[in-house]
C-alpha positions as CSV (number, residue, x, y, z in Angstrom):
1,X,21.1,17.2,-12.9
2,X,17.0,18.5,-12.1
3,X,16.7,17.1,-8.6
4,X,13.5,15.2,-10.0
5,X,15.6,13.2,-12.4
6,X,19.1,11.8,-11.3
7,X,20.3,10.8,-14.5
8,X,21.3,7.6,-13.1
9,X,18.7,5.1,-12.0
10,X,20.1,1.4,-11.5
11,X,17.4,-1.2,-11.6
12,X,15.6,-2.6,-8.8
13,X,16.2,1.5,-7.3
14,X,12.9,3.1,-7.1
15,X,13.1,6.4,-9.9
16,X,11.4,9.7,-8.6
17,X,8.0,9.9,-9.4
18,X,4.9,11.8,-8.1
19,X,5.4,11.3,-4.5
20,X,8.7,12.2,-5.0
21,X,7.6,15.5,-6.5
22,X,5.3,16.2,-4.0
23,X,7.8,15.8,-1.1
24,X,10.8,18.0,-3.2
25,X,8.9,20.9,-3.6
26,X,7.5,20.3,0.6
27,X,11.0,20.8,1.2
28,X,11.5,23.8,-0.9
29,X,8.7,24.9,1.3
30,X,10.8,25.1,4.1
31,X,13.0,27.6,5.6
32,X,16.3,25.5,6.1
33,X,19.5,27.5,8.1
34,X,22.4,27.3,6.6
35,X,24.4,24.1,7.7
36,X,21.0,22.6,9.0
37,X,20.8,18.9,9.6
38,X,19.0,16.7,7.3
39,X,18.2,13.2,7.3
40,X,16.7,11.6,3.9
41,X,15.0,8.1,5.1
42,X,14.8,5.5,2.1
43,X,16.6,7.4,-0.5
44,X,16.8,5.5,-3.5
45,X,17.9,7.3,-6.2
46,X,18.7,10.1,-3.5
47,X,16.7,12.7,-5.8
48,X,15.4,14.3,-2.4
49,X,18.7,13.7,-0.3
50,X,20.4,16.0,-3.3
51,X,17.6,18.6,-3.3
52,X,18.5,19.3,0.4
53,X,21.8,19.3,-0.4
54,X,21.5,21.8,-3.1
55,X,20.3,24.5,-0.5
56,X,23.8,24.3,1.7
57,X,22.2,21.3,4.1
58,X,24.4,18.8,6.2
59,X,22.4,15.6,4.2
60,X,22.5,12.5,5.5
61,X,21.0,9.7,3.2
62,X,19.7,6.4,4.7
63,X,18.7,2.8,2.6
64,X,18.3,-0.5,3.0
65,X,19.4,-1.3,-0.6
66,X,23.6,-1.5,-1.3
67,X,21.3,-0.4,-5.0
68,X,20.2,3.0,-3.7
69,X,23.0,4.0,-1.9
70,X,25.8,3.3,-4.7
71,X,22.8,4.9,-7.3
72,X,22.8,7.9,-4.5
73,X,26.5,8.1,-4.0
74,X,26.9,8.4,-7.8
75,X,24.2,10.8,-8.5
76,X,25.8,12.9,-5.7
77,X,29.7,12.6,-7.3
78,X,27.5,13.8,-10.5
79,X,26.0,16.5,-9.1
80,X,29.0,17.8,-7.6
81,X,27.6,17.5,-3.7
82,X,28.8,16.5,-0.4
83,X,26.3,13.9,1.5
84,X,26.6,11.1,3.9
85,X,24.9,7.8,2.3
86,X,24.3,5.1,4.9
87,X,22.9,1.7,4.4
88,X,20.9,0.7,7.1
89,X,17.2,0.1,8.2
90,X,15.2,3.5,8.3
91,X,16.6,4.8,11.1
92,X,18.4,2.8,13.1
93,X,21.6,4.2,11.8
94,X,21.2,7.1,13.2
95,X,19.9,6.6,16.5
96,X,20.8,9.1,18.9
97,X,21.2,11.9,16.2
98,X,19.3,15.2,16.4
99,X,17.7,16.8,13.5
100,X,16.6,19.9,12.0
101,X,14.2,18.0,9.4
102,X,13.8,14.4,8.3
103,X,12.3,13.5,5.2
104,X,10.4,10.3,3.6
105,X,8.9,8.5,1.0
106,X,8.6,5.6,2.5
107,X,6.8,2.5,1.1
108,X,2.9,2.9,1.6
109,X,1.3,0.1,-0.7
110,X,-0.9,-2.3,1.2
111,X,-0.7,-5.6,-0.3
112,X,-2.6,-9.1,0.0
113,X,0.7,-10.6,1.6
114,X,0.0,-11.0,5.6
115,X,1.8,-8.7,8.1
116,X,4.7,-11.2,10.4
117,X,5.0,-11.0,13.9
118,X,8.2,-9.5,14.0
119,X,7.6,-5.8,14.0
120,X,8.7,-6.0,9.8
121,X,11.9,-6.9,10.2
122,X,11.1,-10.4,8.5
123,X,8.6,-8.4,6.0
124,X,11.3,-6.4,4.9
125,X,14.2,-8.6,4.4
126,X,11.9,-11.2,2.4
127,X,11.1,-8.1,-0.4
128,X,14.1,-7.7,-2.9
129,X,14.5,-5.4,-5.9
130,X,12.3,-2.4,-6.6
131,X,9.4,-3.8,-4.6
132,X,11.6,-2.9,-1.1
133,X,10.4,1.1,-2.4
134,X,6.4,0.2,-2.4
135,X,5.4,-3.1,-0.9
136,X,4.4,-2.1,3.0
137,X,1.8,-4.8,4.4
138,X,-1.6,-5.9,4.4
139,X,-2.8,-1.8,5.4
140,X,0.7,-0.6,4.2
141,X,1.9,0.9,7.6
142,X,4.6,-1.7,7.5
143,X,7.1,1.3,7.7
144,X,5.1,4.0,8.1
145,X,4.3,3.5,11.7
146,X,8.0,2.5,12.4
147,X,8.8,6.4,11.0
148,X,6.5,7.5,13.3
149,X,7.1,6.0,16.6
150,X,11.2,6.3,15.9
151,X,11.0,9.9,13.9
152,X,9.6,11.8,17.0
153,X,13.0,11.1,19.4
154,X,15.0,12.5,16.2
155,X,13.8,15.7,15.7
156,X,15.9,18.9,16.8
157,X,13.5,21.5,19.1
158,X,11.4,23.6,16.4
159,X,12.4,19.9,13.5
160,X,10.3,19.4,11.0
161,X,9.1,15.4,9.2
162,X,7.7,15.3,6.0
163,X,6.9,12.2,4.9
164,X,4.1,11.1,1.5
165,X,2.5,8.3,1.8
166,X,-1.2,7.3,0.3
167,X,-4.6,7.8,1.9
168,X,-4.9,4.2,0.8
169,X,-2.8,3.5,3.9
170,X,-4.8,5.8,6.4
171,X,-3.3,8.8,6.6
172,X,-5.5,10.0,9.3
173,X,-3.6,7.2,11.5
174,X,-0.1,9.0,10.3
175,X,-1.6,12.6,12.0
176,X,-2.7,10.7,14.7
177,X,0.6,9.0,15.7
178,X,2.1,11.8,15.5
179,X,0.1,14.2,17.0
180,X,0.3,11.5,20.0
181,X,4.4,12.0,20.2
182,X,3.5,15.3,20.6
183,X,4.2,16.7,17.4
184,X,2.4,20.1,15.4
185,X,1.1,17.7,12.5
186,X,-1.2,18.3,9.3
187,X,-1.4,17.2,5.5
188,X,0.0,20.6,3.7
189,X,0.0,19.1,-0.1
190,X,-2.5,16.7,-2.2
191,X,-2.3,15.2,-5.3
192,X,-4.7,12.2,-7.0
193,X,-2.4,10.3,-9.2
194,X,-3.3,7.7,-11.8
195,X,-2.9,3.9,-10.6
196,X,0.6,3.0,-11.8
197,X,1.2,-1.1,-13.2
198,X,1.2,-2.0,-9.1
199,X,-1.8,-0.7,-7.5
200,X,-3.9,-1.4,-11.6
201,X,-2.7,-5.4,-10.4
202,X,-4.1,-5.2,-7.3
203,X,-7.6,-3.2,-7.7
204,X,-10.1,-6.2,-7.2
205,X,-8.4,-6.8,-4.0
206,X,-8.4,-2.9,-2.8
207,X,-11.9,-2.9,-4.0
208,X,-12.7,-5.9,-1.6
209,X,-11.2,-4.2,1.1
210,X,-13.4,-1.3,0.5
211,X,-10.7,0.9,-0.5
212,X,-12.0,1.7,-3.7
213,X,-15.4,2.1,-5.4
214,X,-17.4,0.1,-7.7
215,X,-15.5,-1.3,-10.7
216,X,-15.4,1.6,-13.6
217,X,-14.8,4.2,-10.9
218,X,-11.5,6.5,-12.3
219,X,-8.8,4.0,-10.5
220,X,-6.6,7.4,-9.1
221,X,-4.6,7.6,-6.1
222,X,-4.4,10.1,-3.6
223,X,-1.8,11.1,-2.4
224,X,-0.5,13.4,0.9
225,X,2.3,15.2,2.0
226,X,2.1,15.4,5.8
227,X,4.0,18.2,7.5
228,X,4.8,17.0,11.9
229,X,7.0,20.0,13.8
230,X,8.3,19.5,16.8
231,X,7.8,21.9,19.6
232,X,10.8,24.3,20.5
């Protein structure tokens, strides 16, 4: 099985795209000890989790979607790989555990819907199907802020967090939050990709917010991979 093209992507589950590929490539640059403890947050089809499992890591994959959980389990069986797949909301199912590497391709697309005042739980519960994989509130930070808040405590000394996001959702804010938590954080990869259907449908709104240039400019989104390491 190609780690970027699992043979099964159920309806309503985010199929691997450019952001998945960037994250898998960043994973490939990491030095993983045998049986390293790896967490994949928002696993989707399991593409990133399976890439880690191929390297001999002990992988836990988490997703709030039952379809994604089933999708990942089936793809693991098809690939002949062993990993633990858990249904739950972001890092809550693994609270109190410790990991050598945390990976995440979270929802990060800004949208005109207002954020609720409940820390994101109401919004997350309202989104259904594939939209769970990209809709992330008015500023695209609905999930990113929670990962930045909770992930550092789950990293073992020397542990690394790798996450991919759009610059439309303020990568500098991600870096600042992770550094404030005591991690050494930097952007380690970048790629411009053409807008897909979701961003094309929101281009006028994004321009009105000043996140895009004038109409007629190339509609491309910059994706970045952020690497944050906990000092030993």
